[in-house]
Amino acid sequence: MANKVYEYVTERILAELDKGIIPWRRPWKSVTASGLPISWVTKKAYRGVNRILLPAGEYLTYKQVTEHGGKVLKGEKGHMVVFYKMMNIKDQDTDEEKSFPYLRYYTVFEVGQCEGIERKTAPVATEEQELPPIERAEAIVAKYPEPPRIRHEGDEAYYSPALDIVTMPLKKAFESAEEYYSTLFHELAHSTGHKARLGRDIATTVGMRSDSYAKEELVAEIASAMLCGMSGIENSTIKNSVAYIQSWRRRLEQDPKLIVMASSQAQKASDYILGEIPAKNS
C-alpha cells in the first residue's frame, strides 16, 4: 500500500531547503514556556518530525477552533501534523489479520492564526528570555543518565563509540555559547546510539557518503535542534551553506522516508539525554 504522506512531509522540508533554510536548525523562538509546539487541547508537546514541521506555539484543528467558539483568520494557511494509525489487513495466504503502522496527517492552526481563542500556556517571561541559555543547556546535559565522558582538547568535535567519549574543543574556541552547546548536543546525540544505550548503527568512522553515516548525522542534527529549542538556544549562528543544503536535499529526494525515520530516532535520542530511558524490548 503506497503511502504518500512520507512524500508530503519530504516536500515540505524540501521547500524550506529551497529557500536556503535548514528547518531542523531554525531558531525555535517561542510563544510558549516550553519552547515547543504543543496541542492547545491536551497541552502535550508534539513529537518526532512534527517538531520540525511546526514552529513553537499552540495548535488546534479547524474543527476544534469552531467548537471552542473561535474562527481561523481569513487567508491563514494550516500546518501539517503527522501521526501513525494502526491498520489491519488479512494475509491472503493464511487469512490471518495483521496490524501495521500507517502514516497519516491532518491540518492544524496556531492560536495566533485564530480569533476568539485564548492561549492556555503563559508566555515566556521577559526576564527568562534575557537569561543566558548556558544554564538551561547545562541542566539538560546534567540529566543524561550514565553519560559518556566529555573531554575538552584539540580542535575537533567527535564521539568515539569504542571509548564512549565525547571530545570537544575548549569552550573559548567557539564564537558563542550557542555554538558550543549545539555542537555538544550533536555529539551527545551520537553517543545515545551506543550499543549500551539505544543501539543505533552509529557508523561515525566511515565516509561522509555512506548512507548509514548520513542517516546518523541527520539524527544527531535534528536531536541537537530539539535540545537547542528546549534550552532556549537560538542556533542561527550555525552557517547554512548552499553545498550543505543541497547535499541534504538530494538525500531527501532519494529517500522520502528518511526525514520521518531520522526524526523518530532523534526524538528517542533527545528523550534519552533528558533521562527518559525506554524500557527494554519496548
Steps between C-alpha positions, in 0.01 A plus 500: 500500500659824385526769763521849356530669841876435513524684168282788625723545806815487288354754256445741792859458613635537145302822459683641804836383365419675171473825698846442647354397837596186692169443683637287783747780581252786525514732803186352662398839641222428738163631608480211749705448813617157380636632170312220321193461276214367714139396461264774623250236613728255685793735580732216394801569277506364147776248436722364224493670162213724619757703695660584166174565318361730774651816649458533877142586592154362587311316226148375442298370206243707309225295665643565847520874426132517406392269786662738749332809359787632289575531133807479278602838363441551129793402280681296768654173383506194725796290607543128437514261796577132445416197711499123474174309489489122535352333193370142486531285190443132434782283373378351172682171562422436869187713535665639815433861592815706548545853630753754376557873557387725215603865486211749482473878528261778592507881499532729802508876561701694757302709749650814346327407172161504671269740677287415799753247633716586801838346569507242778871523579669803648739680266868491580580777748726777378740431787525135395562594137788724605674224699800349325412160352805336657329410830204336329732312264714382791185377675421285197853358487479420873188287445682250277504170697840324507631732226816463294806678630537850356854626448617835363811483286620554145307673226243236402158397631417131477365196684701179536271195540798277590604725791153643570654848512380830354793721406441874470729797433546739793197725555705810419559360150133558413366836386198472731349286775218411261746341257671312781183346639345420163823316412506322836136393459586364155781282636296389801224395260751276321591344835140388562545257212761302696413129531457544879238773442269512197714276278479693172736446208734786592746463213686818590835379369397427142499741206257790469339338195393188689123471539531385863730793579266748333197368690684513834616856428142604428383336825765693696419825315130480580553385860735795553237736357235355734723546806603849388132591480433366848797688649411830333803506273462684172723291280486730197874548558560173314572576135242367253734448204358442151708182455378360830136575420524349153664187639204439731257596228631221274480242776144593596391482137653155468336368819165663592485299827838628623383819674217326690715204605794720601269731698362202691854387588593857594200520733614182675855638525388830654261316736788279614724799572213647702495186715200335336649155448274258312423165658683208344316329213276808462 
